[in-house]
């Protein structure tokens, strides 16, 4: 990377990231069996890092530091921000980036009758890389989610799920099943999740602590069972966006 290269402005970066996300999502919709390669270049792209950092700094936890003691909300000066983002990009491009342990603290678990939970607080750079990964992977995996899935998805919330339950109640549905996996991400098989992820994208950044884990789920049972057809396409596709990477200025 040229040390004198200009860093993108947030407005332009948001527009270009949105365009690329639209393409990624459309490719995933058009071919559910598609296997994306070369996504890693997008993760460390200046546009994606810029938008990712905006998300991190706009998060309600931006005033909380991880083990690095860096507070995202305080990295606000333009020069400091560009230096921080360039440092992250250099580490990612060189594949020397390594997530650090999360900072743990016990806090009350809302609505649990006095129980505590132990959230992990990642470092500022880890949060940046996680947010950039989400920007790249979310539009791809969104294509495979069911319309009735509302947990931890963009533009969806619990109130939407409740409205769906009420609507289906007028269409002949009679049962609502509520299930919860205690300490879900502590008990779920991480290897299975990674394998599912690798089937879709071959090259990714190193794994790190997640940003959030669903703690409950709701399912509506129909009066009669319906089968779902799953199409598996063994063909491998190279991401036809190498030209896009260059036009975005990855260098």
mmCIF file of N, CA, C and O in Angstrom, residues 4-50:
data_model
loop_
_atom_site.group_PDB
_atom_site.id
_atom_site.type_symbol
_atom_site.label_atom_id
_atom_site.label_comp_id
_atom_site.label_asym_id
_atom_site.label_seq_id
_atom_site.Cartn_x
_atom_site.Cartn_y
_atom_site.Cartn_z
ATOM 1 N N UNK A 4 1.199 7.249 0.818
ATOM 2 C CA UNK A 4 0.582 8.531 0.541
ATOM 3 C C UNK A 4 -0.791 8.443 -0.091
ATOM 4 O O UNK A 4 -1.334 9.442 -0.531
ATOM 5 N N UNK A 5 -1.373 7.225 -0.167
ATOM 6 C CA UNK A 5 -2.671 7.084 -0.815
ATOM 7 C C UNK A 5 -3.756 7.796 -0.016
ATOM 8 O O UNK A 5 -3.724 7.873 1.206
ATOM 9 N N UNK A 6 -4.734 8.328 -0.740
ATOM 10 C CA UNK A 6 -5.839 9.024 -0.103
ATOM 11 C C UNK A 6 -6.822 8.019 0.472
ATOM 12 O O UNK A 6 -7.118 6.999 -0.147
ATOM 13 N N UNK A 7 -7.336 8.308 1.666
ATOM 14 C CA UNK A 7 -8.331 7.432 2.267
ATOM 15 C C UNK A 7 -9.715 7.901 1.836
ATOM 16 O O UNK A 7 -9.962 9.101 1.720
ATOM 17 N N UNK A 8 -10.639 6.981 1.558
ATOM 18 C CA UNK A 8 -11.952 7.386 1.026
ATOM 19 C C UNK A 8 -12.782 8.170 2.037
ATOM 20 O O UNK A 8 -12.661 7.972 3.254
ATOM 21 N N UNK A 9 -13.615 9.054 1.516
ATOM 22 C CA UNK A 9 -14.533 9.775 2.390
ATOM 23 C C UNK A 9 -15.699 8.856 2.730
ATOM 24 O O UNK A 9 -16.072 7.981 1.937
ATOM 25 N N UNK A 10 -16.293 8.986 3.913
ATOM 26 C CA UNK A 10 -17.353 8.071 4.358
ATOM 27 C C UNK A 10 -18.550 7.997 3.410
ATOM 28 O O UNK A 10 -19.084 6.908 3.178
ATOM 29 N N UNK A 11 -18.981 9.127 2.863
ATOM 30 C CA UNK A 11 -20.156 9.119 1.993
ATOM 31 C C UNK A 11 -19.912 8.284 0.739
ATOM 32 O O UNK A 11 -20.742 7.448 0.348
ATOM 33 N N UNK A 12 -18.769 8.512 0.106
ATOM 34 C CA UNK A 12 -18.442 7.738 -1.089
ATOM 35 C C UNK A 12 -18.234 6.277 -0.770
ATOM 36 O O UNK A 12 -18.638 5.394 -1.536
ATOM 37 N N UNK A 13 -17.613 6.001 0.380
ATOM 38 C CA UNK A 13 -17.374 4.616 0.780
ATOM 39 C C UNK A 13 -18.683 3.877 0.999
ATOM 40 O O UNK A 13 -18.840 2.723 0.573
ATOM 41 N N UNK A 14 -19.642 4.526 1.659
ATOM 42 C CA UNK A 14 -20.937 3.890 1.901
ATOM 43 C C UNK A 14 -21.625 3.527 0.596
ATOM 44 O O UNK A 14 -22.209 2.440 0.468
ATOM 45 N N UNK A 15 -21.564 4.408 -0.376
ATOM 46 C CA UNK A 15 -22.212 4.162 -1.664
ATOM 47 C C UNK A 15 -21.580 2.970 -2.369
ATOM 48 O O UNK A 15 -22.279 2.080 -2.871
ATOM 49 N N UNK A 16 -20.247 2.931 -2.406
ATOM 50 C CA UNK A 16 -19.557 1.838 -3.104
ATOM 51 C C UNK A 16 -19.731 0.506 -2.385
ATOM 52 O O UNK A 16 -19.881 -0.546 -3.025
ATOM 53 N N UNK A 17 -19.729 0.536 -1.063
ATOM 54 C CA UNK A 17 -19.941 -0.696 -0.300
ATOM 55 C C UNK A 17 -21.341 -1.226 -0.558
ATOM 56 O O UNK A 17 -21.551 -2.427 -0.748
ATOM 57 N N UNK A 18 -22.315 -0.326 -0.577
ATOM 58 C CA UNK A 18 -23.695 -0.751 -0.822
ATOM 59 C C UNK A 18 -23.837 -1.386 -2.199
ATOM 60 O O UNK A 18 -24.550 -2.393 -2.359
ATOM 61 N N UNK A 19 -23.169 -0.821 -3.190
ATOM 62 C CA UNK A 19 -23.234 -1.388 -4.536
ATOM 63 C C UNK A 19 -22.650 -2.794 -4.563
ATOM 64 O O UNK A 19 -23.216 -3.710 -5.177
ATOM 65 N N UNK A 20 -21.508 -2.987 -3.904
ATOM 66 C CA UNK A 20 -20.886 -4.302 -3.884
ATOM 67 C C UNK A 20 -21.734 -5.296 -3.088
ATOM 68 O O UNK A 20 -21.892 -6.460 -3.476
ATOM 69 N N UNK A 21 -22.323 -4.854 -1.981
ATOM 70 C CA UNK A 21 -23.199 -5.735 -1.210
ATOM 71 C C UNK A 21 -24.394 -6.185 -2.041
ATOM 72 O O UNK A 21 -24.812 -7.346 -1.963
ATOM 73 N N UNK A 22 -24.932 -5.276 -2.838
ATOM 74 C CA UNK A 22 -26.065 -5.616 -3.694
ATOM 75 C C UNK A 22 -25.673 -6.701 -4.690
ATOM 76 O O UNK A 22 -26.436 -7.645 -4.947
ATOM 77 N N UNK A 23 -24.470 -6.582 -5.250
ATOM 78 C CA UNK A 23 -24.001 -7.586 -6.208
ATOM 79 C C UNK A 23 -23.779 -8.932 -5.524
ATOM 80 O O UNK A 23 -24.176 -9.981 -6.050
ATOM 81 N N UNK A 24 -23.145 -8.918 -4.354
ATOM 82 C CA UNK A 24 -22.906 -10.164 -3.627
ATOM 83 C C UNK A 24 -24.225 -10.858 -3.308
ATOM 84 O O UNK A 24 -24.355 -12.082 -3.462
ATOM 85 N N UNK A 25 -25.195 -10.084 -2.856
ATOM 86 C CA UNK A 25 -26.489 -10.662 -2.504
ATOM 87 C C UNK A 25 -27.187 -11.235 -3.731
ATOM 88 O O UNK A 25 -27.743 -12.343 -3.682
ATOM 89 N N UNK A 26 -27.134 -10.509 -4.836
ATOM 90 C CA UNK A 26 -27.812 -10.971 -6.043
ATOM 91 C C UNK A 26 -27.173 -12.248 -6.576
ATOM 92 O O UNK A 26 -27.869 -13.171 -7.021
ATOM 93 N N UNK A 27 -25.833 -12.320 -6.537
ATOM 94 C CA UNK A 27 -25.149 -13.550 -6.966
ATOM 95 C C UNK A 27 -25.564 -14.732 -6.095
ATOM 96 O O UNK A 27 -25.756 -15.841 -6.586
ATOM 97 N N UNK A 28 -25.702 -14.507 -4.793
ATOM 98 C CA UNK A 28 -26.101 -15.577 -3.884
ATOM 99 C C UNK A 28 -27.542 -16.007 -4.121
ATOM 100 O O UNK A 28 -27.880 -17.186 -4.011
ATOM 101 N N UNK A 29 -28.408 -15.053 -4.448
ATOM 102 C CA UNK A 29 -29.806 -15.366 -4.741
ATOM 103 C C UNK A 29 -29.920 -16.139 -6.051
ATOM 104 O O UNK A 29 -30.647 -17.140 -6.142
ATOM 105 N N UNK A 30 -29.197 -15.699 -7.071
ATOM 106 C CA UNK A 30 -29.283 -16.329 -8.387
ATOM 107 C C UNK A 30 -28.733 -17.745 -8.384
ATOM 108 O O UNK A 30 -29.198 -18.594 -9.154
ATOM 109 N N UNK A 31 -27.729 -18.019 -7.550
ATOM 110 C CA UNK A 31 -27.113 -19.350 -7.509
ATOM 111 C C UNK A 31 -26.869 -19.727 -6.051
ATOM 112 O O UNK A 31 -25.821 -19.433 -5.488
ATOM 113 N N UNK A 32 -27.837 -20.395 -5.398
ATOM 114 C CA UNK A 32 -27.694 -20.758 -3.980
ATOM 115 C C UNK A 32 -26.492 -21.636 -3.695
ATOM 116 O O UNK A 32 -26.006 -21.673 -2.563
ATOM 117 N N UNK A 33 -25.988 -22.363 -4.702
ATOM 118 C CA UNK A 33 -24.838 -23.223 -4.489
ATOM 119 C C UNK A 33 -23.516 -22.559 -4.793
ATOM 120 O O UNK A 33 -22.471 -23.212 -4.753
ATOM 121 N N UNK A 34 -23.558 -21.293 -5.087
ATOM 122 C CA UNK A 34 -22.341 -20.591 -5.466
ATOM 123 C C UNK A 34 -21.328 -20.574 -4.337
ATOM 124 O O UNK A 34 -21.673 -20.393 -3.178
ATOM 125 N N UNK A 35 -20.078 -20.747 -4.692
ATOM 126 C CA UNK A 35 -18.994 -20.714 -3.725
ATOM 127 C C UNK A 35 -18.128 -19.501 -4.027
ATOM 128 O O UNK A 35 -17.505 -19.420 -5.073
ATOM 129 N N UNK A 36 -18.105 -18.563 -3.099
ATOM 130 C CA UNK A 36 -17.417 -17.294 -3.321
ATOM 131 C C UNK A 36 -15.944 -17.407 -2.943
ATOM 132 O O UNK A 36 -15.600 -17.878 -1.867
ATOM 133 N N UNK A 37 -15.107 -16.944 -3.833
ATOM 134 C CA UNK A 37 -13.673 -16.884 -3.579
ATOM 135 C C UNK A 37 -13.230 -15.431 -3.466
ATOM 136 O O UNK A 37 -13.931 -14.518 -3.903
ATOM 137 N N UNK A 38 -12.081 -15.229 -2.893
ATOM 138 C CA UNK A 38 -11.431 -13.916 -2.913
ATOM 139 C C UNK A 38 -12.205 -12.833 -2.169
ATOM 140 O O UNK A 38 -12.071 -11.656 -2.474
ATOM 141 N N UNK A 39 -13.020 -13.215 -1.192
ATOM 142 C CA UNK A 39 -13.741 -12.218 -0.406
ATOM 143 C C UNK A 39 -12.808 -11.459 0.529
ATOM 144 O O UNK A 39 -13.129 -10.362 0.974
ATOM 145 N N UNK A 40 -11.682 -12.057 0.825
ATOM 146 C CA UNK A 40 -10.768 -11.447 1.784
ATOM 147 C C UNK A 40 -10.299 -10.067 1.332
ATOM 148 O O UNK A 40 -10.067 -9.177 2.150
ATOM 149 N N UNK A 41 -10.173 -9.884 0.028
ATOM 150 C CA UNK A 41 -9.763 -8.577 -0.487
ATOM 151 C C UNK A 41 -10.764 -7.486 -0.126
ATOM 152 O O UNK A 41 -10.391 -6.317 0.051
ATOM 153 N N UNK A 42 -12.035 -7.860 -0.032
ATOM 154 C CA UNK A 42 -13.047 -6.885 0.348
ATOM 155 C C UNK A 42 -12.955 -6.548 1.836
ATOM 156 O O UNK A 42 -13.207 -5.408 2.227
ATOM 157 N N UNK A 43 -12.606 -7.526 2.649
ATOM 158 C CA UNK A 43 -12.546 -7.301 4.099
ATOM 159 C C UNK A 43 -11.548 -6.200 4.444
ATOM 160 O O UNK A 43 -11.798 -5.372 5.321
ATOM 161 N N UNK A 44 -10.407 -6.173 3.755
ATOM 162 C CA UNK A 44 -9.400 -5.144 4.070
ATOM 163 C C UNK A 44 -9.433 -3.977 3.084
ATOM 164 O O UNK A 44 -8.514 -3.155 3.049
ATOM 165 N N UNK A 45 -10.499 -3.892 2.293
ATOM 166 C CA UNK A 45 -10.610 -2.776 1.366
ATOM 167 C C UNK A 45 -10.878 -1.483 2.140
ATOM 168 O O UNK A 45 -11.646 -1.473 3.112
ATOM 169 N N UNK A 46 -10.273 -0.360 1.757
ATOM 170 C CA UNK A 46 -10.478 0.908 2.464
ATOM 171 C C UNK A 46 -11.945 1.308 2.604
ATOM 172 O O UNK A 46 -12.344 1.829 3.644
ATOM 173 N N UNK A 47 -12.751 1.074 1.562
ATOM 174 C CA UNK A 47 -14.166 1.418 1.647
ATOM 175 C C UNK A 47 -14.863 0.618 2.748
ATOM 176 O O UNK A 47 -15.632 1.170 3.544
ATOM 177 N N UNK A 48 -14.624 -0.676 2.771
ATOM 178 C CA UNK A 48 -15.275 -1.526 3.763
ATOM 179 C C UNK A 48 -14.780 -1.203 5.167
ATOM 180 O O UNK A 48 -15.575 -1.199 6.123
ATOM 181 N N UNK A 49 -13.493 -0.936 5.318
ATOM 182 C CA UNK A 49 -12.970 -0.578 6.640
ATOM 183 C C UNK A 49 -13.542 0.755 7.115
ATOM 184 O O UNK A 49 -13.836 0.931 8.301
ATOM 185 N N UNK A 50 -13.715 1.683 6.199
ATOM 186 C CA UNK A 50 -14.273 2.991 6.558
ATOM 187 C C UNK A 50 -15.706 2.856 7.062
ATOM 188 O O UNK A 50 -16.070 3.410 8.108
#
